[in-house]
Coordinates of C-alpha atoms and ligand atoms in Angstrom, one line a residue:
X1 CA 91.9 81.8 125.1
X2 CA 89.3 84.2 124.5
X3 CA 87.0 86.1 125.9
X4 CA 84.0 88.8 125.7
X5 CA 84.9 92.5 125.4
X6 CA 89.0 91.8 124.6
X7 CA 90.9 94.0 123.1
X8 CA 93.5 93.3 120.5
X9 CA 95.3 94.4 122.7
X10 CA 94.8 92.2 125.5
X11 CA 94.6 89.2 123.3
X12 CA 98.1 89.8 121.5
X13 CA 99.4 89.6 125.5
X14 CA 97.2 86.8 126.9
X15 CA 98.3 84.7 123.5
X16 CA 102.2 85.8 123.3
X17 CA 102.9 82.1 125.5
X18 CA 101.0 80.1 122.9
X19 CA 103.2 80.7 120.5
X20 CA 106.6 78.6 119.9
X21 CA 108.8 81.8 119.9
X22 CA 107.9 84.0 123.0
X23 CA 110.3 86.3 122.3
X24 CA 107.7 89.1 121.8
X25 CA 109.0 90.5 119.0
X26 CA 105.8 88.7 116.9
X27 CA 103.5 90.4 119.1
X28 CA 105.1 93.9 118.7
X29 CA 105.3 93.5 115.3
X30 CA 101.3 92.6 115.1
X31 CA 101.0 95.4 117.3
X32 CA 102.9 98.0 114.8
X33 CA 100.4 96.6 111.9
X34 CA 97.6 97.3 114.1
X35 CA 98.5 101.0 114.3
X36 CA 99.3 101.5 110.5
X37 CA 95.9 99.5 109.9
X38 CA 94.4 102.2 112.3
X39 CA 95.8 105.2 110.2
X40 CA 95.0 104.2 106.9
X41 CA 91.2 103.4 108.2
X42 CA 91.3 107.0 108.8
X43 CA 92.2 107.7 105.2
X44 CA 90.3 105.2 103.6
X45 CA 86.9 106.7 105.6
X46 CA 87.3 110.3 103.9
X47 CA 88.2 109.0 100.7
X48 CA 84.8 109.9 99.9
X49 CA 86.0 113.8 100.6
X50 CA 88.3 113.5 97.8
X51 CA 86.4 116.5 95.6
X52 CA 86.3 118.8 98.8
X53 CA 89.6 118.1 99.4
X54 CA 91.4 117.5 96.5
X55 CA 92.3 114.6 94.4
X56 CA 95.5 112.8 93.8
X57 CA 98.2 114.8 92.2
X58 CA 96.8 118.2 93.7
X59 CA 98.4 120.2 96.9
X60 CA 96.8 120.2 99.8
X61 CA 96.4 123.1 102.0
X62 CA 99.2 122.8 103.9
X63 CA 101.1 122.6 100.7
X64 CA 101.5 118.6 101.1
X65 CA 101.0 116.6 98.1
X66 CA 97.6 114.7 98.1
X67 CA 98.5 110.9 97.3
X68 CA 96.7 107.9 95.8
X69 CA 95.2 106.0 99.2
X70 CA 97.7 102.8 97.8
X71 CA 100.8 104.9 97.7
X72 CA 99.4 106.5 100.7
X73 CA 98.9 103.2 102.6
X74 CA 102.2 101.7 101.1
X75 CA 104.2 104.7 102.9
X76 CA 102.0 104.4 106.2
X77 CA 102.8 100.5 106.4
X78 CA 106.2 101.0 105.7
X79 CA 107.1 104.1 108.2
X80 CA 105.3 102.1 110.7
X81 CA 107.6 98.9 110.9
X82 CA 110.5 101.0 109.9
X83 CA 110.2 103.6 112.2
X84 CA 109.7 101.4 115.5
X85 CA 112.6 98.9 114.0
X86 CA 110.4 95.9 114.2
X87 CA 111.5 93.7 111.6
X88 CA 114.5 93.5 109.1
X89 CA 113.2 93.5 105.7
X90 CA 110.0 94.5 104.0
X91 CA 108.6 93.4 100.6
X92 CA 105.3 95.4 99.4
X93 CA 103.3 94.8 95.7
X94 CA 104.1 98.5 96.0
X95 CA 108.1 98.1 95.7
X96 CA 109.6 96.8 92.7
X97 CA 112.2 95.3 95.5
X98 CA 112.7 94.9 98.4
X99 CA 113.5 96.9 101.3
X100 CA 116.3 96.1 104.4
X101 CA 116.1 97.6 107.6
X102 CA 119.1 98.3 109.2
X103 CA 119.2 94.7 109.1
X104 CA 123.5 94.7 108.6
X105 CA 123.7 96.9 112.5
X106 CA 124.7 94.1 114.6
X107 CA 122.3 96.3 117.3
X108 CA 119.7 95.1 114.6
X109 CA 118.7 91.6 116.3
X110 CA 115.1 91.9 114.1
X111 CA 114.7 88.4 113.2
X112 CA 111.3 89.0 111.0
X113 CA 110.3 89.9 107.4
X114 CA 107.0 91.7 106.1
X115 CA 104.9 91.3 103.0
X116 CA 102.5 93.4 102.2
X117 CA 100.0 94.3 99.7
X118 CA 99.0 97.4 100.9
X119 CA 95.3 98.2 99.3
X120 CA 94.1 95.6 98.1
X121 CA 91.0 95.8 95.1
X122 CA 91.8 99.5 94.6
X123 CA 89.8 99.9 92.1
X124 CA 87.2 100.1 94.1
X125 CA 88.0 102.9 96.5
X126 CA 86.6 105.6 93.9
X127 CA 83.3 103.7 94.4
X128 CA 83.0 103.4 97.9
X129 CA 83.4 99.9 97.8
X130 CA 85.4 97.5 100.6
X131 CA 89.1 97.9 100.3
X132 CA 91.7 95.8 102.0
X133 CA 95.2 95.4 103.6
X134 CA 97.0 92.2 103.6
X135 CA 100.4 91.0 105.5
X136 CA 102.4 87.6 105.7
X137 CA 105.1 87.6 108.1
X138 CA 108.6 85.3 108.1
X139 CA 111.5 84.6 110.4
X140 CA 114.7 85.4 108.3
X141 CA 116.2 82.4 106.8
X142 CA 119.8 84.4 107.0
X143 CA 121.6 85.4 109.9
X144 CA 120.6 88.2 111.9
X145 CA 123.0 91.3 111.9
X146 CA 123.6 90.6 108.1
X147 CA 121.5 92.7 105.1
X148 CA 118.4 90.2 104.8
X149 CA 118.6 89.0 100.9
X150 CA 116.2 87.6 98.4
X151 CA 116.3 84.1 100.0
X152 CA 114.4 85.8 103.6
X153 CA 111.4 87.3 100.8
X154 CA 111.7 83.9 98.8
X155 CA 110.1 81.3 101.2
X156 CA 107.4 78.9 100.7
X157 CA 104.1 79.9 102.3
X158 CA 104.3 76.9 104.6
X159 CA 107.2 78.7 106.2
X160 CA 105.0 81.8 108.0
X161 CA 104.6 82.8 110.6
X162 CA 101.7 84.4 110.6
X163 CA 99.6 86.4 108.3
X164 CA 96.6 88.2 108.2
X165 CA 94.1 91.4 107.0
X166 CA 92.5 94.3 107.3
X167 CA 89.5 94.7 105.6
X168 CA 87.9 98.5 105.8
X169 CA 84.1 97.8 104.7
X170 CA 81.2 99.0 106.8
X171 CA 82.9 98.0 109.5
X172 CA 86.5 98.1 109.8
X173 CA 88.5 94.5 110.5
X174 CA 91.6 93.3 111.6
X175 CA 91.7 89.3 110.9
X176 CA 95.1 87.3 111.5
X177 CA 96.7 84.1 112.4
X178 CA 99.5 83.0 114.1
X179 CA 99.4 79.2 113.7
X180 CA 97.0 78.6 116.2
X181 CA 93.2 79.7 114.4
X182 CA 91.9 82.3 113.0
X183 CA 90.6 85.9 115.1
X184 CA 88.6 88.5 114.1
X185 CA 88.5 91.5 115.4
X186 CA 86.1 94.7 114.6
X187 CA 87.0 98.1 114.9
X188 CA 84.9 100.5 117.4
X189 CA 85.5 104.1 115.3
X190 CA 84.7 106.0 118.7
X191 CA 87.4 104.7 120.6
X192 CA 90.0 103.4 118.1
X193 CA 89.8 99.6 119.9
X194 CA 89.8 96.8 117.8
X195 CA 87.6 94.2 120.0
X196 CA 87.9 90.9 119.4
X197 CA 84.5 89.7 117.7
X198 CA 85.5 86.9 115.5
X199 CA 87.0 84.4 117.7
X200 CA 88.0 81.0 116.2
X201 CA 86.8 81.8 112.4
X202 CA 86.0 78.9 110.2
X203 CA 85.0 77.9 106.7
X204 CA 82.0 76.4 106.9
X205 CA 83.5 72.8 105.1
X206 CA 80.8 73.6 102.2
X207 CA 79.2 76.7 100.5
X208 CA 77.3 78.1 98.2
X209 CA 78.7 81.2 97.0
X210 CA 81.5 81.2 94.2
X211 CA 83.5 84.3 93.4
X212 CA 85.2 84.9 89.7
X213 CA 85.1 87.8 87.7
X214 CA 83.0 85.8 85.1
X215 CA 83.3 88.7 82.0
X216 CA 87.0 87.0 81.5
X217 CA 84.9 83.4 80.4
X218 CA 85.9 82.9 77.1
X219 CA 89.8 83.0 78.3
X220 CA 89.3 80.4 81.1
X221 CA 90.8 77.3 80.9
X222 CA 88.2 74.2 80.3
X223 CA 88.2 73.1 83.8
X224 CA 87.2 76.3 85.2
X225 CA 84.6 76.5 82.1
X226 CA 83.7 73.0 83.2
X227 CA 83.6 74.0 87.1
X228 CA 81.3 77.5 86.6
X229 CA 78.4 75.5 84.8
X230 CA 78.6 72.4 87.4
X231 CA 77.9 75.9 89.6
X232 CA 75.2 76.7 87.8
X233 CA 73.6 73.2 87.1
X234 CA 69.8 72.8 88.4
X235 CA 70.7 70.0 90.8
X236 CA 70.5 69.0 95.0
X237 CA 72.1 72.4 96.2
X238 CA 72.6 74.0 92.6
X239 CA 72.7 76.7 91.7
X240 CA 74.7 78.5 93.9
X241 CA 75.3 82.3 93.9
X242 CA 77.7 84.1 92.3
X243 CA 79.1 87.1 94.1
X244 CA 82.0 89.1 92.9
X245 CA 83.4 92.7 94.7
X246 CA 86.8 92.6 92.9
X247 CA 88.3 92.9 96.5
X248 CA 89.9 89.6 97.5
X249 CA 90.1 90.5 100.7
X250 CA 86.4 91.1 100.8
X251 CA 85.4 88.3 99.0
X252 CA 87.1 86.0 101.2
X253 CA 86.1 87.5 104.0
X254 CA 82.4 86.7 103.3
X255 CA 83.4 83.4 101.7
X256 CA 84.9 82.8 105.2
X257 CA 81.9 83.5 106.9
X258 CA 78.8 82.2 104.7
X259 CA 81.2 79.5 103.0
X260 CA 82.0 79.8 99.4
X261 CA 85.1 79.7 96.8
X262 CA 87.1 82.1 95.5
X263 CA 88.9 81.8 91.5
X264 CA 91.3 83.8 89.8
X265 CA 92.6 81.5 87.1
X266 CA 95.4 81.6 84.4
X267 CA 93.7 82.5 81.5
X268 CA 94.5 82.8 77.7
X269 CA 95.0 86.9 78.9
X270 CA 97.1 85.9 81.8
X271 CA 99.0 82.7 81.8
X272 CA 99.7 82.8 85.5
X273 CA 96.1 84.2 86.6
X274 CA 96.6 87.7 88.2
X275 CA 97.4 87.4 91.8
X276 CA 100.3 87.6 93.5
X277 CA 101.7 84.6 94.9
X278 CA 103.7 86.7 98.1
X279 CA 101.5 89.6 98.9
X280 CA 97.9 87.9 98.3
X281 CA 97.8 84.2 97.9
X282 CA 100.2 82.7 100.3
X283 CA 98.8 85.0 103.6
X284 CA 95.4 84.3 102.6
X285 CA 95.8 80.5 102.1
X286 CA 97.4 80.5 105.7
X287 CA 94.3 81.7 107.1
X288 CA 91.8 80.0 105.1
X289 CA 94.0 76.7 106.4
X290 CA 93.7 77.8 109.7
X291 CA 90.3 78.3 109.5
X292 CA 89.6 74.4 107.6
X293 CA 89.4 75.4 104.3
X294 CA 91.7 75.2 101.5
X295 CA 93.6 76.7 99.1
X296 CA 95.6 75.2 96.1
X297 CA 96.6 76.7 92.1
X298 CA 94.1 74.1 90.6
X299 CA 96.5 71.1 90.8
X300 CA 99.1 72.3 94.1
X301 CA 98.4 73.6 97.3
X302 CA 99.1 77.4 97.3
X303 CA 101.4 76.7 100.2
X304 CA 103.8 74.2 99.0
X305 CA 104.5 76.4 96.1
X306 CA 108.3 77.5 96.1
X307 CA 108.5 81.4 95.0
X308 CA 111.0 82.4 92.2
X309 CA 111.1 85.7 92.2
X310 CA 109.1 88.3 94.2
X311 CA 106.0 89.4 92.4
X312 CA 105.3 86.4 91.2
X313 CA 101.5 85.4 90.0
X314 CA 99.9 82.1 90.6
X315 CA 96.3 81.2 89.3
X316 CA 94.2 80.8 92.8
X317 CA 91.5 78.6 94.1
X318 CA 90.1 79.4 97.9
X319 CA 87.3 78.6 100.1
X320 CA 85.6 75.9 102.1
X321 CA 87.2 72.9 101.5
X322 CA 84.3 70.8 99.9
X323 CA 84.0 73.1 96.9
X324 CA 87.9 74.0 96.5
X325 CA 88.0 69.8 95.9
X326 CA 85.2 69.8 93.5
X327 CA 87.0 72.7 91.4
X328 CA 90.3 70.9 91.6
X329 CA 88.5 67.8 90.3
X330 CA 87.4 69.6 87.2
X331 CA 91.2 70.8 86.5
X332 CA 92.4 67.7 86.4
X333 CA 89.7 66.0 85.0
X334 CA 90.3 68.9 81.8
X335 CA 93.8 68.2 81.7
Ligands
LIG1 P1 95.0 95.2 94.3 O1 94.4 96.2 94.2 O2 95.9 95.1 95.2 O3 95.9 95.7 92.6 O4 94.3 93.8 94.1 C1 93.5 93.8 92.7 C2 92.8 92.1 92.7 C3 92.0 91.5 93.7 O5 91.7 92.0 95.0 C4 90.9 91.1 93.2 O6 89.9 90.5 93.7 C5 91.1 90.7 91.7 O7 92.4 91.8 92.0 C6 90.2 92.1 90.8 O8 90.8 91.3 89.6 P2 89.5 91.7 88.3 O9 89.5 93.0 88.1 O10 90.1 91.2 87.0 O11 88.5 90.6 88.6
LIG2 MN1 95.6 92.6 95.6
LIG3 MN1 97.7 96.7 96.1

């Protein structure tokens, strides 16, 4: 259920009962992410002032160290989720190992673990281009009241109970799913309130945008090279348009609204591509599927891949269903 002028807070409460586990714990968790996102948003918006208020590594006027934004975002998300005692474990792209939160305490009945890419597209910060945050939520598989283990984090993407992203763009949006479609909320910065602006988001079945770092063309597998030639051919509604921001969140967000495909393939330089299965590909794949799109590694559905390590990388093809299927066809034919 959604209505005009609905805030994220209202939406979470009103939709809590449609979620199959209705303890309210997941709602509190999404609320914490909402809070951390606003704090990070505030800091991201000040990034352009860095030469005035001091660069990373400097000490600011209060004697505090200035931090790089990805470190800052990482700390804020971890702090918010830890302080509010909402989850039993966190894994972050910025941390070598997972973090266990009071999970050996028998009073801690928290059932959820969160995996995050606190700042995605971080190379874009210095040039005032959109960045994002990606999150992925699972129920732990080990018993409550015991320390979390690696098994709680190495779950297949199809076990996710919620996933979402924040895009810090021309406006800031939080987009998420709990397995019942995808909804987008836009921040009104004057009020600090997120309003439902994009109910029930859907990838168009087809599209005409392809997003890939074509500078790596010579290193791509033959199937990707062939697909790119197909995208560029003067035929039917092609050539397609090429758009690549270099922030997965922003490229995905545009493609979901307009129709398109994002590809980060393996290459002769990176045998498994660049993107991380647990922090980037699984959450985006879950959102894509919930929005009628598709995500694969070129051959296999992303959400069915069995993770073997926390920072595992996989090739990523994600977007409008017909486009992803076409790209897969080229991958298979080139085998
Ligand atoms: P992160 O900033 O979290 O390391 O992720 C950057 C990712 C992704 O957002 C983006 O699409 C891709 O890396 C860009 O990589 P290239 O510069 O190799 O194209
Ligand atoms: Mn990233
Ligand atoms: Mn990152």
